[in-house]
Coordinates of C-alpha atoms in Angstrom, one line a residue:
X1 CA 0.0 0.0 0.0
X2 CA 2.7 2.3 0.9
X3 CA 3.8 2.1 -3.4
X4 CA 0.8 3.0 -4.2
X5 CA 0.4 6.0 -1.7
X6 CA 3.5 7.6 -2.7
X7 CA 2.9 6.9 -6.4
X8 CA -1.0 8.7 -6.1
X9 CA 0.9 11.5 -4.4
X10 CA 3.4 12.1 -7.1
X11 CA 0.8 11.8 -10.2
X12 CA -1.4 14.0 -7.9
X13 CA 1.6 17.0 -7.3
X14 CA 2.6 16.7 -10.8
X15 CA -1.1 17.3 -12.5
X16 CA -1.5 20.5 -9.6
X17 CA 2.3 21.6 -11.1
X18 CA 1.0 21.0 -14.7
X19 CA -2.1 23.0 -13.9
X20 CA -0.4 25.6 -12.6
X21 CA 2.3 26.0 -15.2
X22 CA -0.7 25.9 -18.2
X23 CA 1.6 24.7 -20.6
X24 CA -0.3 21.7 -21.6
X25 CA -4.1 22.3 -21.9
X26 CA -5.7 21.0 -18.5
X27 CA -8.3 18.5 -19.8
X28 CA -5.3 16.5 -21.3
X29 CA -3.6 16.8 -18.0
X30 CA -5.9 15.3 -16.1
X31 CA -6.6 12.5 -18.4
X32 CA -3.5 11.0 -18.9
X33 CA -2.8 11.4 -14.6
X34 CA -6.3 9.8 -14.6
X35 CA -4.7 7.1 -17.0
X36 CA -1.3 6.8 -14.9
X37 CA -3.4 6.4 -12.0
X38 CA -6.0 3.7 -13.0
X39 CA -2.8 1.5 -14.5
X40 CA -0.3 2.5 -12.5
X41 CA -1.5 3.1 -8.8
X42 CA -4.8 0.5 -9.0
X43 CA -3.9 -1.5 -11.5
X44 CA 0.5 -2.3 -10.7
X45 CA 0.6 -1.1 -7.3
X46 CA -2.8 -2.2 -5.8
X47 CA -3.4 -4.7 -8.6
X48 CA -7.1 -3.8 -7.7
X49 CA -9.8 -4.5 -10.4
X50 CA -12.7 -3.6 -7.8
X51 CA -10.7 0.0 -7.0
X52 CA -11.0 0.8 -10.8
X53 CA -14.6 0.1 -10.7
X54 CA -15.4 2.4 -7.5
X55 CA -13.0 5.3 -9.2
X56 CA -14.6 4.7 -12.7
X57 CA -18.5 5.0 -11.2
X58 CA -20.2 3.8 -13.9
X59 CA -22.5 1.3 -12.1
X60 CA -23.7 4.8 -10.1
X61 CA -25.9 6.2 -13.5
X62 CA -27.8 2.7 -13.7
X63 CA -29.4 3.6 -10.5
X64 CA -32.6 5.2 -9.8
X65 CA -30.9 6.8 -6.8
X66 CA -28.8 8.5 -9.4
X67 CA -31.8 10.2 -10.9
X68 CA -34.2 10.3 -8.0
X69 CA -33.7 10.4 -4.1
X70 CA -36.7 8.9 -2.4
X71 CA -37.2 10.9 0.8
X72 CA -32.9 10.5 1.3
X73 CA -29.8 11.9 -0.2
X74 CA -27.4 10.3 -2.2
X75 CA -23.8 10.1 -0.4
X76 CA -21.2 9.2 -3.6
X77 CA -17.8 11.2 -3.5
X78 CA -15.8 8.4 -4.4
X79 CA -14.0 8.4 -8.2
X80 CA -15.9 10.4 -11.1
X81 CA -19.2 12.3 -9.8
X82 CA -21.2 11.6 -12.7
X83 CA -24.0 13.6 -11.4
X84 CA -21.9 17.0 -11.0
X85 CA -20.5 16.3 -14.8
X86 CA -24.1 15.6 -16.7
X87 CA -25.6 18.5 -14.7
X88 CA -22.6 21.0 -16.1
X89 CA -23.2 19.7 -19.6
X90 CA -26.7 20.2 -19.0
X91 CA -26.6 23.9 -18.3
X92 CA -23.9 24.3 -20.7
X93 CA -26.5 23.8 -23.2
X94 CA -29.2 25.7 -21.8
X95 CA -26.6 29.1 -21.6
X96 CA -25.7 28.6 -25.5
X97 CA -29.6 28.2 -26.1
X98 CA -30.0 31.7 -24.6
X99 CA -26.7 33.1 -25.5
X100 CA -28.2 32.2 -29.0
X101 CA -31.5 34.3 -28.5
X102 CA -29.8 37.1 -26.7
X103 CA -30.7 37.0 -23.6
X104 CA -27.8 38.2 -22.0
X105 CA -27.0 41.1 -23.8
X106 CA -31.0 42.3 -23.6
X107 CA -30.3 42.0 -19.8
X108 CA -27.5 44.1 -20.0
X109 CA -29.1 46.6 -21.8
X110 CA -31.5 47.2 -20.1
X111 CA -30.0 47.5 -16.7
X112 CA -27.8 50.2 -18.5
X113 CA -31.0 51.7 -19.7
X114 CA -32.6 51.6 -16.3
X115 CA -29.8 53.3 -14.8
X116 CA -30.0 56.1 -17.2
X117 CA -26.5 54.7 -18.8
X118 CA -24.8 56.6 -15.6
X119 CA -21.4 55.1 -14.8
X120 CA -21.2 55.0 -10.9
X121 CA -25.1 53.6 -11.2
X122 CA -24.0 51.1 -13.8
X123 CA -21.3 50.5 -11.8
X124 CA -22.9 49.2 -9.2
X125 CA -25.9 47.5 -10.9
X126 CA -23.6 45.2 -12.9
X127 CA -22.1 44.4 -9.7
X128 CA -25.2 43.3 -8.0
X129 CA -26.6 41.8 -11.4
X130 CA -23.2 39.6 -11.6
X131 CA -23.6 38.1 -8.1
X132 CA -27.8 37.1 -9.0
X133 CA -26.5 35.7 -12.7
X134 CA -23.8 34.0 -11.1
X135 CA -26.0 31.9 -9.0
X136 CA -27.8 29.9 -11.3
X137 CA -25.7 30.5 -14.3
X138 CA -21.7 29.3 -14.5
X139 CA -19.3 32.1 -13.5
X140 CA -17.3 31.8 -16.8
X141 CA -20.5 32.5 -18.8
X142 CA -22.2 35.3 -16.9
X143 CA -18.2 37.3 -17.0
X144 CA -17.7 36.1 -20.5
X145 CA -21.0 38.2 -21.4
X146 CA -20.6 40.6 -18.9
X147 CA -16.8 41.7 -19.6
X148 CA -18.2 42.4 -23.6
X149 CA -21.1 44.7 -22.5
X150 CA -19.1 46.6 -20.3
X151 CA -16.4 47.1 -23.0
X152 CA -18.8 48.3 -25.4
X153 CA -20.5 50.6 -23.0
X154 CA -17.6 52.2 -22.1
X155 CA -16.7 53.0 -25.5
X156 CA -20.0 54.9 -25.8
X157 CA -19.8 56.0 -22.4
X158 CA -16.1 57.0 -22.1
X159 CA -14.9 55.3 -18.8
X160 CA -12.1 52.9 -18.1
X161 CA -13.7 49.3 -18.0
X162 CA -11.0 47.8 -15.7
X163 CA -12.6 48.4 -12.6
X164 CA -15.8 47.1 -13.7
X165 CA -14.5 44.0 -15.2
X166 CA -12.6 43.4 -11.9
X167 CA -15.4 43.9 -9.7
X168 CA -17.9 41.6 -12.0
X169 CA -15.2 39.1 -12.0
X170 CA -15.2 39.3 -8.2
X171 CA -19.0 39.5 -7.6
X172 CA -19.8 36.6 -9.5
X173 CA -17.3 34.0 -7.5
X174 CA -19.3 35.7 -4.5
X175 CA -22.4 34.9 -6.2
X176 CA -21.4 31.8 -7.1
X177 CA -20.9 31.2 -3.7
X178 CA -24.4 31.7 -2.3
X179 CA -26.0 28.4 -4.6
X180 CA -25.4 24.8 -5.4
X181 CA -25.4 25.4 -9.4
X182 CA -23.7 28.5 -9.0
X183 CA -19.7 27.9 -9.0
X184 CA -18.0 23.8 -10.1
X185 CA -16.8 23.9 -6.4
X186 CA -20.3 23.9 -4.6
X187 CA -21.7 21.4 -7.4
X188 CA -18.7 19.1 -6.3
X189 CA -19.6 19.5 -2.8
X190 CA -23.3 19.3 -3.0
X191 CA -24.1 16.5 -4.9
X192 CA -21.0 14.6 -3.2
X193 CA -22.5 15.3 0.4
X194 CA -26.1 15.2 -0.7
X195 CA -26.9 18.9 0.3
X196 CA -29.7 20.5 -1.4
X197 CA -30.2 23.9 -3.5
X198 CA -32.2 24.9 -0.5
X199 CA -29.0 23.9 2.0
X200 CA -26.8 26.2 0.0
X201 CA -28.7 29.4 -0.3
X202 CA -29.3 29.1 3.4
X203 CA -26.0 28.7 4.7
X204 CA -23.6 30.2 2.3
X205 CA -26.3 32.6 0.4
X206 CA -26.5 34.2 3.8
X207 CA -22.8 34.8 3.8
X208 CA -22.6 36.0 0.5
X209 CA -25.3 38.1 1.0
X210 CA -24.0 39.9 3.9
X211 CA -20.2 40.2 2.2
X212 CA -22.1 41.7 -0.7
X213 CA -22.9 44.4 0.8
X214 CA -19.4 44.9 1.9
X215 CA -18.0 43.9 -1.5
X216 CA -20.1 46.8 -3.2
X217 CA -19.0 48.9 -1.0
X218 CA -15.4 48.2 -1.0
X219 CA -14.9 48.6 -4.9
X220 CA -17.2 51.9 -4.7
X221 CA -14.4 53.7 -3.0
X222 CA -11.8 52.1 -4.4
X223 CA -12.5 53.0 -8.0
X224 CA -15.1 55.8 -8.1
X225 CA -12.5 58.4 -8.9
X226 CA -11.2 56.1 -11.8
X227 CA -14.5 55.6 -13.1
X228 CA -15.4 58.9 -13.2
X229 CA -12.2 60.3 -15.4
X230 CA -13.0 61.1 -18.7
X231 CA -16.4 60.5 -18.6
X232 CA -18.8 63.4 -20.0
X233 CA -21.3 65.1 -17.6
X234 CA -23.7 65.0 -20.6
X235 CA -24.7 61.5 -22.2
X236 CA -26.6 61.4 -25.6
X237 CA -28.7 58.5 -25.1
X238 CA -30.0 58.3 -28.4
X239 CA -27.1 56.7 -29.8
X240 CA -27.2 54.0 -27.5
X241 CA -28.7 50.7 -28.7
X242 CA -32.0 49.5 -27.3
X243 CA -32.5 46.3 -25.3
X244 CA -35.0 45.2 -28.2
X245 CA -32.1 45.5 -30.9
X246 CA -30.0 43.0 -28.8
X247 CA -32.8 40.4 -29.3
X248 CA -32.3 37.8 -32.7
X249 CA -35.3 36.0 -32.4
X250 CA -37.9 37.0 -30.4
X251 CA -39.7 33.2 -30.3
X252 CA -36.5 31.7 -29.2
X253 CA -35.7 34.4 -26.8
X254 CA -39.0 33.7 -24.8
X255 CA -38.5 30.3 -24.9
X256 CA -34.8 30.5 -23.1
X257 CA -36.5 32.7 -21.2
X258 CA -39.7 29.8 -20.1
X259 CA -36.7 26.9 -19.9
X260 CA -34.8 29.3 -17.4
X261 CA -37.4 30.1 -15.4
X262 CA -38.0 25.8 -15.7
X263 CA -34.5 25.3 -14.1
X264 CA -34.5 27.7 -11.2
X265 CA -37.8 25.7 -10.1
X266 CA -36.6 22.5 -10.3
X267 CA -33.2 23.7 -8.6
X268 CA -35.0 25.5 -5.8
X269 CA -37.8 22.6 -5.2
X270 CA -35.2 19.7 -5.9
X271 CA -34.8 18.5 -2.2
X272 CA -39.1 18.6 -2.3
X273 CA -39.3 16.9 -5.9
X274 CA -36.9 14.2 -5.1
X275 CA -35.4 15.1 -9.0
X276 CA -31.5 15.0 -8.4
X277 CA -29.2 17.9 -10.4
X278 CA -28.6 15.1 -13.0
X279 CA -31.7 14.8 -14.0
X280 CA -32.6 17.8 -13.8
X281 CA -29.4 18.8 -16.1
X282 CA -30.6 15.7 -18.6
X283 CA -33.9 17.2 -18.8
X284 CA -33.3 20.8 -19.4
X285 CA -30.6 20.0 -22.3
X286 CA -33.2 17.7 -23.8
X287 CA -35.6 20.4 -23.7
X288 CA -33.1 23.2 -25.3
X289 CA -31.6 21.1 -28.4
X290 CA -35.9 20.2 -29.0
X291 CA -36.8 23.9 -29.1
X292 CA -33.7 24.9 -30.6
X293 CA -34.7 22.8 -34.0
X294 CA -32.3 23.0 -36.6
X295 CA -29.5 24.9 -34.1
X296 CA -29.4 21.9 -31.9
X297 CA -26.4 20.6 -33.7
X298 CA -24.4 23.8 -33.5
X299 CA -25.6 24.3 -29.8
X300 CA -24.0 20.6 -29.4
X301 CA -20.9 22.0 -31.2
X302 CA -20.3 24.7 -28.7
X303 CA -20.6 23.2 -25.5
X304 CA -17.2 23.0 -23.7
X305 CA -15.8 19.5 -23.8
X306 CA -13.0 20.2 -22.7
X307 CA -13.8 21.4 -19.2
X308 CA -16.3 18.1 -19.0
X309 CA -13.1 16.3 -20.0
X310 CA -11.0 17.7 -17.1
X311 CA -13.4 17.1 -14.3
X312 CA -13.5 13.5 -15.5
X313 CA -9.7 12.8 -15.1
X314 CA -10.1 15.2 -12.3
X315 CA -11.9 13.0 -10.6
X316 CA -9.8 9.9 -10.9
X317 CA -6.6 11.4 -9.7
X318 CA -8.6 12.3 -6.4
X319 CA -9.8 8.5 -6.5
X320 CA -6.1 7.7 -6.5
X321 CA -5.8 9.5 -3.2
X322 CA -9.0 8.5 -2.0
X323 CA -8.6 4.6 -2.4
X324 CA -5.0 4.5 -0.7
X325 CA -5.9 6.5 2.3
X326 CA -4.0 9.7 1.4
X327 CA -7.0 12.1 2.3
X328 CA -8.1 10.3 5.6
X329 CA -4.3 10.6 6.5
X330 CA -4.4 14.5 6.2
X331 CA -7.8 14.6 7.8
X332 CA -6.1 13.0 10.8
X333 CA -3.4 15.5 10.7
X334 CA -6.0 18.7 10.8
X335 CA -7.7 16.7 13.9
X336 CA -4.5 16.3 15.4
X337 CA -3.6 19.9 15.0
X338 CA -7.2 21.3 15.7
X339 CA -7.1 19.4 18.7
X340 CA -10.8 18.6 18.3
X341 CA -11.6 22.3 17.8
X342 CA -14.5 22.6 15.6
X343 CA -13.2 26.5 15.5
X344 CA -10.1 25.8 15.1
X345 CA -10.9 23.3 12.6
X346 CA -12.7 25.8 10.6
X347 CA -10.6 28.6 10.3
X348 CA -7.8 25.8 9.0
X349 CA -10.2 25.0 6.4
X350 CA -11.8 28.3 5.4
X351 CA -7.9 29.9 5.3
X352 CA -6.1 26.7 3.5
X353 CA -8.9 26.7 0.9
X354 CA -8.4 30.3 0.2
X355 CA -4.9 30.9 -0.1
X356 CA -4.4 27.1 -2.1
X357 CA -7.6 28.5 -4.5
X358 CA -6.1 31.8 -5.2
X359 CA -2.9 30.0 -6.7
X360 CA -4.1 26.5 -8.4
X361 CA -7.6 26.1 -9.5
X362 CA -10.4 25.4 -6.7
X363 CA -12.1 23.1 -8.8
X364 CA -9.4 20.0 -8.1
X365 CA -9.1 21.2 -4.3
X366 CA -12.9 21.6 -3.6
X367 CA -12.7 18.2 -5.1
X368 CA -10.3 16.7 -3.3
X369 CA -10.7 18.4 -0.1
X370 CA -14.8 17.0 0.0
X371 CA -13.5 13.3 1.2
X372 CA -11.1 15.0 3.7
X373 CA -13.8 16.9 5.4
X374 CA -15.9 13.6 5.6
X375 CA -13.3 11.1 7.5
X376 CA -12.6 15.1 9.6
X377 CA -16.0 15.2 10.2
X378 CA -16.4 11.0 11.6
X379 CA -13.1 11.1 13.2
X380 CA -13.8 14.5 15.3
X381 CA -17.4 13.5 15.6
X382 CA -18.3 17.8 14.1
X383 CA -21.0 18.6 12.2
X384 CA -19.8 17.6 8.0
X385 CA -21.9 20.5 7.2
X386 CA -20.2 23.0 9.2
X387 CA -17.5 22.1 7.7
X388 CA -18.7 22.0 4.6
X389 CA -20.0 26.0 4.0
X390 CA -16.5 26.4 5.2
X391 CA -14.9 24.7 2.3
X392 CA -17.2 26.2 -0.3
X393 CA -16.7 29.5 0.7
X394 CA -13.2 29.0 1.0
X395 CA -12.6 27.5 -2.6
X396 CA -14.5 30.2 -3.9
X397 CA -13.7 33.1 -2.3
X398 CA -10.3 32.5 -2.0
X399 CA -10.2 31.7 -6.3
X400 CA -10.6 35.5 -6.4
X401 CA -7.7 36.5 -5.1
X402 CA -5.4 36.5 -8.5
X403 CA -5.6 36.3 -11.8
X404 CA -5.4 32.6 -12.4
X405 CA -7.5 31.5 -9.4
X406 CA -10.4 30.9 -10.7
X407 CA -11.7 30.2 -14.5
X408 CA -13.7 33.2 -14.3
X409 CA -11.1 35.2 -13.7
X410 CA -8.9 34.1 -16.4
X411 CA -12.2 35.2 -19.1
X412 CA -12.4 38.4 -17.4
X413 CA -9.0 39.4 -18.0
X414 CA -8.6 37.7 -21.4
X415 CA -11.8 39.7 -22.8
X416 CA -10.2 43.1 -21.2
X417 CA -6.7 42.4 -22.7
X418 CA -8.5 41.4 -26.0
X419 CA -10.0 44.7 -26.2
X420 CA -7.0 47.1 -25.2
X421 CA -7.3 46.8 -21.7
X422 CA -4.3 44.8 -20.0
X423 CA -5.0 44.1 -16.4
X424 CA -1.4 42.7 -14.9
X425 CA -1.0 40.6 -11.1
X426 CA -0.2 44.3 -9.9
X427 CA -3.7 45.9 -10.9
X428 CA -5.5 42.5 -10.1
X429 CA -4.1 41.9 -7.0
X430 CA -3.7 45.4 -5.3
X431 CA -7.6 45.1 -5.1
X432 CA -8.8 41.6 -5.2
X433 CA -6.9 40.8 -2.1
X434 CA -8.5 42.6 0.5
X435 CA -11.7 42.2 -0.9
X436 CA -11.2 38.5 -0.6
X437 CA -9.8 38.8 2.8
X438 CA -12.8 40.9 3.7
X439 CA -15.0 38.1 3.0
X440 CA -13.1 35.3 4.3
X441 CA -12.5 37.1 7.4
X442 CA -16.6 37.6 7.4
X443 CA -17.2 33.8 6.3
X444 CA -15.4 33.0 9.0
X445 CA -17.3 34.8 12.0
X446 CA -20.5 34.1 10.6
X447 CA -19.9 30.2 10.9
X448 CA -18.4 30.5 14.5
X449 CA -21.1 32.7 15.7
X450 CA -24.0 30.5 14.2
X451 CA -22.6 26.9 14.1
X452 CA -19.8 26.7 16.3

C-alpha cells in the first residue's frame, strides 16, 4: 500500500504543477494522470480491479438513486461524480440556447437603460446583477457576457472598464458562492455530500449576501474616482442601442427565457421533488436542443468539452488519493492539530482553501478536499456541514484573489486584454486581495457565531 500511496501522491503533485504552469491544456492533464493512475497506482501497485470500478462510477448512472432520491440523499464522492458532470453539460446547453437568442446582452441593456446609462449607477448595478447571474448561471459565462457589455459601454460611455471587469469578476465568484449550481466547487460539494439547492442558499447565500454588501461597497471607493475620469457630464442616449435590438429572435428568446425560469424551479424545489441535479441537467438540455430545431447541432458543437473532460480525469486522480488513504491521513493531521476544535478546525479549512484557491484552481481542491472533510467530520465527531459551508466558501472566495484563481477570472482578463485593456497581477491583485480577505474574514465569524 505504501507504493501506491507515494505513487497517487506524485501523479497528484505533478497534475497541480501541470495546472499551474498551463503549458499543456488541462483537460489533457488530467486525463492522462487519470490514466497513470487507473494502471499504475490501482492497477501495478494495488493490482485492484474492484478500486478501478469504484473510481470509474459507472455502475452509479444505472441507478434510480442517481436520478431520483426517495425521501434521502445520495452520499457518492468516491471516483468520477457523474452527477456533478451531466448537470454542467446540461446547463452548458441551456446558456448557448440563450446566448443564441440574446438574452444576456437584452439583460444588459436594459440594466444600462434603467440606470440612465450613468457610470457609478451602472457600476454598481452590474455588480449586484453579476452576483444574481452568477448563481444559477456558470461564472465563466455570466463574465464572459458581462466583460463584452461593459467594454462596449464604455466605448460609448467613455470610462475605463478595468474596474468594472474586476469587480464583476469578483462578484460573481461571491455569487457563485451563495447556490449549489452556481460555481463547479459547490456542485462538487453538494451532490457529493447530498446537500440541497435549499441547504446552499441558506447557509452560504447568507454569507454572500451579507459580504455583498461589503463587496459593493469596498470597490465603490476604491474605484469611483477612476470611473469617473473622462467621462462626459452629458450622455446622448439616443445613440445608444436599445435592449429590443439586442434580441435575434424573439420566439427563441422567450423560450430561453420559459426553460430558465424551468430550471431555477426545479433547482429551488429539488430537495421537495426528489429530481437529483442530473436529472434535472438531462432534462433541461433535452428540452433546449428540441426547441432549438435546426440549431441543436451547432448548440451541441459549442458546449465545452473540454472542461467536462478535465473534471472527468479530475476525478480519478482524487480516487487515486481517495482509495490509498492519502486524504483520511491529512484529515487526521487537521484533527491532530485542531485538537478537536471545531473553530479551530474551521478557520484551518476556510484559510487553507483560500490561499491554495487563489494560486491553483479550486475546482481539483474543492474536489479533493470533500472526502477529507468527511473522514474530519467522523473522526472528530463535528457537524460535516459546518464544515462544509467552510470549504465552499473558502474555494471560492479565495479563487478571487489572483488572476489565475479561478476560471472566471482568467475570461475576465482575457476579454479586457483582447480589447485594449491589459490588467497585470499588480492591478489584479492590489484590489482583489482585500476584498477577498474581507469576506473570508466575514465567512469565518459568521460560521463560528452560528454553528460553532
Amino acid at each position: 500500500m505504501l507504493v501506491a500511496q507515494v505513487l497517487a501522491v506524485i501523479i497528484f503533485i505533478a497534475m497541480f504543477l501541470m495546472i499551474v504552469m498551463d503549458k499543456v491544456e488541462r483537460q489533457y492533464v488530467t486525463l492522462g494522470c487519470g490514466l497513470l493512475t487507473l494502471v499504475g497506482v490501482f492497477g501495478i501497485a494495488m493490482h485492484s480491479m474492484d478500486a478501478i470500478l469504484e473510481t470509474l462510477n459507472i455502475r452509479s448512472i444505472f441507478t434510480l438513486g442517481f436520478w431520483y432520491e426517495a425521501g434521502s440523499s445520495s452520499e457518492s464522492s468516491a471516483g468520477i461524480n457523474w452527477a456533478t458532470i451531466i448537470f454542467i453539460a446540461g446547463m452548458m446547453v441551456m446558456v448557448e440556447g440563450m446566448a443564441k437568442a440574446g438574452f444576456f446582452r437584452w439583460l444588459c441593456m436594459t440594466l444600462a437603460k434603467m440606470v440612465n446609462y450613468k457610470p457609478i449607477p451602472l457600476f454598481v448595478a452590474f455588480m449586484i446583477m453579476s452576483s444574481i447571474l452568477a448563481m444559477f448561471i456558470d461564472s465563466i459565462t455570466v463574465i464572459l457576457f458581462l466583460a463584452s457589455v461593459t467594454i462596449e459601454l464604455s466605448k460609448l460611455l467613455k470610462f475605463n472598464p478595468v474596474p468594472m471587469i474586476l469587480s464583476e469578476i469578483f462578484c460573481a465568484n461571491l455569487g457563485g458562492s451563495a447556490t449549489m449550481c452556481g460555481d463547479p466547487p459547490n456542485i462538487i460539494i453538494g451532490t457529493s455530500l447530498g446537500y440541497s439547492f435549499s441547504d446552499f442558499i441558506t447557509n452560504t447565500g447568507v454569507m454572500a449576501l451579507i459580504s455583498l454588501v461589503f463587496v459593493v461597497i469596498y470597490f465603490y471607493v476604491a474605484f469611483r474616482k477612476e470611473i469617473l475620469a473622462g467621462a462626459p457630464e452629458h450622455i446622448d442616449t439616443s445613440a445608444m442601442p436599445t435592449p429590443r435590438e439586442t434580441i435575434t429572435n424573439k420566439k427563441d428568446f422567450a423560450i430561453s427565457c420559459v426553460i430558465f425560469a424551468c430550471a431555477v424551479v426545479m433547482l429551488v424545489s429539488h430537495a421537495q421533488t426528489g429530481l437529483t441535479v442530473a436529472f434535472i441537467g438531462t432534462v433541461i438540455a433535452i428540452i433546449t436542443l428540441i426547441t432549438s430545431g435546426k440549431y441543436a447541432l451547432e448548440i451541441i458543437k459549442k458546449v465545452d468539452y473540454k472542461t467536462l473532460l478535465f473534471f472527468i480525469g479530475l476525478f480519478i486522480v482524487v480516487g487515486g488519493l481517495e482509495q490509498t488513504g492519502i486524504l483520511e491521513i491529512i484529515a487526521g493531521f487537521i484533527g491532530d492539530v485542531s485538537k478537536g476544535n471545531l473553530k479551530v478546525m474551521v478557520a484551518i479549512i476556510i484559510w487553507v482553501s483560500a490561499i491554495a484557491s487563489a494560486f491553483v484552481d479550486n475546482i481539483p481542491f474543492a474536489a479533493t478536499m470533500v472526502p477529507v472533510i468527511q473522514s474530519l467530520a467522523a473522526a472528530q465527531g463535528v457537524d460535516l456541514s459546518t464544515l462544509a459551508w467552510a470549504l465552499s466558501m473558502g474555494t471560492d472566495i479565495g479563487g478571487s484573489a489572483t488572476p489565475i484563481g479561478a476560471s472566471a477570472n482568467v475570461v475576465g482578463t482575457s476579454v479586457a486584454a483582447k480589447n485594449g485593456h491589459v490588467i497585470g497581477w499588480g492591478k489584479y491583485c492590489i484590489t482583489a486581495i482585500p476584498a477577498t480577505v474581507v469576506v473570508i474574514a466575514v465567512s469565518m465569524l459568521f460560521i463560528f457565531v452560528r454553528y460553532c
